[in-house]
Amino acid sequence: MPEVERLPSPFATGLKCRCPRCGEGPLFRGFLKTWSRCESCGLDLSFAESSEGPAVFIIFIVGFVIVGAAALTEVAFHPHPLVHLALWIPGTIILSLALLRPFKGVMIALQYHHIVRESSAG
């Protein structure tokens, strides 16, 4: 029986933006541009499709957080509409950018784990 490769958690490696196979090499060489190969284990990262998957999750999470915070602020303080704009537009942009890399890393790691399981099952 062939030895099954033990892979690190896709969530741990993705959130750390590390290679989905070894968990050590960096995944990104720019803000969202992936390396072609892992510098640690040599994994070919060409399978990493750039898709809208991470953005969809981020829209839901950021929307929930910002709308909830804006509603609570409105109920508690009833600030001027310009205060809402000054708070929530930058908050939306900062939170979206902060979550984009880790979520893309998780999606790439989950993609890798799914591809590995599919190819080893056949």
PDB file of C-alpha atoms in Angstrom, residues 27-117:
ATOM      1  CA  LEU A  27       2.869  31.584  -1.540  1.00  0.00           C
ATOM      2  CA  PHE A  28       2.860  35.160  -2.881  1.00  0.00           C
ATOM      3  CA  ARG A  29       5.611  37.208  -4.485  1.00  0.00           C
ATOM      4  CA  GLY A  30       3.484  40.358  -4.690  1.00  0.00           C
ATOM      5  CA  PHE A  31       0.232  41.367  -3.087  1.00  0.00           C
ATOM      6  CA  LEU A  32      -1.761  38.648  -4.895  1.00  0.00           C
ATOM      7  CA  LYS A  33       0.676  37.241  -7.488  1.00  0.00           C
ATOM      8  CA  THR A  34       1.725  33.677  -6.665  1.00  0.00           C
ATOM      9  CA  TRP A  35       5.176  32.238  -7.190  1.00  0.00           C
ATOM     10  CA  SER A  36       5.475  29.752 -10.047  1.00  0.00           C
ATOM     11  CA  ARG A  37       7.146  27.207  -7.706  1.00  0.00           C
ATOM     12  CA  CYS A  38       7.554  26.856  -3.964  1.00  0.00           C
ATOM     13  CA  GLU A  39      11.128  27.768  -3.028  1.00  0.00           C
ATOM     14  CA  SER A  40      11.087  25.248  -0.186  1.00  0.00           C
ATOM     15  CA  CYS A  41       9.633  22.039  -1.693  1.00  0.00           C
ATOM     16  CA  GLY A  42       9.465  22.863  -5.420  1.00  0.00           C
ATOM     17  CA  LEU A  43       5.682  22.472  -5.755  1.00  0.00           C
ATOM     18  CA  ASP A  44       4.443  23.764  -9.116  1.00  0.00           C
ATOM     19  CA  LEU A  45       1.895  26.429  -8.197  1.00  0.00           C
ATOM     20  CA  SER A  46       0.527  26.858 -11.734  1.00  0.00           C
ATOM     21  CA  PHE A  47      -2.678  25.077 -10.653  1.00  0.00           C
ATOM     22  CA  ALA A  48      -3.636  28.133  -8.570  1.00  0.00           C
ATOM     23  CA  GLU A  49      -6.446  29.642 -10.591  1.00  0.00           C
ATOM     24  CA  SER A  50      -7.154  33.289 -10.065  1.00  0.00           C
ATOM     25  CA  SER A  51     -10.844  33.442  -9.438  1.00  0.00           C
ATOM     26  CA  GLU A  52     -13.428  35.507  -7.636  1.00  0.00           C
ATOM     27  CA  GLY A  53     -13.910  32.948  -4.849  1.00  0.00           C
ATOM     28  CA  PRO A  54     -12.074  34.855  -2.109  1.00  0.00           C
ATOM     29  CA  ALA A  55     -13.757  38.123  -3.082  1.00  0.00           C
ATOM     30  CA  VAL A  56     -17.231  36.610  -2.670  1.00  0.00           C
ATOM     31  CA  PHE A  57     -16.489  35.477   0.892  1.00  0.00           C
ATOM     32  CA  ILE A  58     -14.880  38.815   1.706  1.00  0.00           C
ATOM     33  CA  ILE A  59     -17.930  40.722   0.432  1.00  0.00           C
ATOM     34  CA  PHE A  60     -20.174  38.741   2.768  1.00  0.00           C
ATOM     35  CA  ILE A  61     -17.889  39.043   5.805  1.00  0.00           C
ATOM     36  CA  VAL A  62     -16.990  42.717   5.345  1.00  0.00           C
ATOM     37  CA  GLY A  63     -20.592  43.582   4.514  1.00  0.00           C
ATOM     38  CA  PHE A  64     -21.843  41.900   7.669  1.00  0.00           C
ATOM     39  CA  VAL A  65     -19.223  43.580   9.871  1.00  0.00           C
ATOM     40  CA  ILE A  66     -19.517  47.074   8.378  1.00  0.00           C
ATOM     41  CA  VAL A  67     -23.324  47.138   8.129  1.00  0.00           C
ATOM     42  CA  GLY A  68     -23.609  45.792  11.685  1.00  0.00           C
ATOM     43  CA  ALA A  69     -21.145  48.339  13.026  1.00  0.00           C
ATOM     44  CA  ALA A  70     -22.835  51.165  11.125  1.00  0.00           C
ATOM     45  CA  ALA A  71     -26.251  50.140  12.454  1.00  0.00           C
ATOM     46  CA  LEU A  72     -24.986  49.945  16.033  1.00  0.00           C
ATOM     47  CA  THR A  73     -23.267  53.322  15.669  1.00  0.00           C
ATOM     48  CA  GLU A  74     -26.445  54.859  14.259  1.00  0.00           C
ATOM     49  CA  VAL A  75     -28.586  53.500  17.094  1.00  0.00           C
ATOM     50  CA  ALA A  76     -26.128  54.460  19.831  1.00  0.00           C
ATOM     51  CA  PHE A  77     -24.899  57.869  18.634  1.00  0.00           C
ATOM     52  CA  HIS A  78     -26.974  58.959  15.621  1.00  0.00           C
ATOM     53  CA  PRO A  79     -24.005  60.731  13.975  1.00  0.00           C
ATOM     54  CA  HIS A  80     -24.139  63.004  10.948  1.00  0.00           C
ATOM     55  CA  PRO A  81     -24.144  61.087   7.603  1.00  0.00           C
ATOM     56  CA  LEU A  82     -20.673  62.424   6.780  1.00  0.00           C
ATOM     57  CA  VAL A  83     -19.347  60.755   9.931  1.00  0.00           C
ATOM     58  CA  HIS A  84     -20.743  57.468   8.650  1.00  0.00           C
ATOM     59  CA  LEU A  85     -18.985  58.014   5.324  1.00  0.00           C
ATOM     60  CA  ALA A  86     -15.727  58.929   7.063  1.00  0.00           C
ATOM     61  CA  LEU A  87     -15.883  55.777   9.196  1.00  0.00           C
ATOM     62  CA  TRP A  88     -17.261  53.082   6.949  1.00  0.00           C
ATOM     63  CA  ILE A  89     -15.727  53.767   3.538  1.00  0.00           C
ATOM     64  CA  PRO A  90     -12.127  53.522   4.822  1.00  0.00           C
ATOM     65  CA  GLY A  91     -13.164  50.676   7.124  1.00  0.00           C
ATOM     66  CA  THR A  92     -14.568  48.723   4.190  1.00  0.00           C
ATOM     67  CA  ILE A  93     -11.465  49.265   2.067  1.00  0.00           C
ATOM     68  CA  ILE A  94      -8.995  48.413   4.849  1.00  0.00           C
ATOM     69  CA  LEU A  95     -10.861  45.307   5.996  1.00  0.00           C
ATOM     70  CA  SER A  96     -11.282  44.062   2.413  1.00  0.00           C
ATOM     71  CA  LEU A  97      -7.589  44.477   1.615  1.00  0.00           C
ATOM     72  CA  ALA A  98      -6.545  42.899   4.927  1.00  0.00           C
ATOM     73  CA  LEU A  99      -8.610  39.764   4.251  1.00  0.00           C
ATOM     74  CA  LEU A 100      -7.830  39.330   0.553  1.00  0.00           C
ATOM     75  CA  ARG A 101      -4.393  37.661   0.763  1.00  0.00           C
ATOM     76  CA  PRO A 102      -5.225  35.175   3.546  1.00  0.00           C
ATOM     77  CA  PHE A 103      -8.519  34.198   1.900  1.00  0.00           C
ATOM     78  CA  LYS A 104      -6.820  33.705  -1.475  1.00  0.00           C
ATOM     79  CA  GLY A 105      -4.184  31.604   0.304  1.00  0.00           C
ATOM     80  CA  VAL A 106      -6.879  29.414   1.864  1.00  0.00           C
ATOM     81  CA  MET A 107      -8.627  29.002  -1.493  1.00  0.00           C
ATOM     82  CA  ILE A 108      -5.345  27.958  -3.161  1.00  0.00           C
ATOM     83  CA  ALA A 109      -4.573  25.512  -0.339  1.00  0.00           C
ATOM     84  CA  LEU A 110      -8.061  24.004  -0.522  1.00  0.00           C
ATOM     85  CA  GLN A 111      -7.702  23.751  -4.294  1.00  0.00           C
ATOM     86  CA  TYR A 112      -4.388  21.909  -3.874  1.00  0.00           C
ATOM     87  CA  HIS A 113      -5.774  19.529  -1.260  1.00  0.00           C
ATOM     88  CA  HIS A 114      -8.788  18.781  -3.463  1.00  0.00           C
ATOM     89  CA  ILE A 115      -6.598  18.158  -6.538  1.00  0.00           C
ATOM     90  CA  VAL A 116      -4.293  15.855  -4.542  1.00  0.00           C
ATOM     91  CA  ARG A 117      -7.210  13.822  -3.195  1.00  0.00           C
TER      92      ARG A 117
END
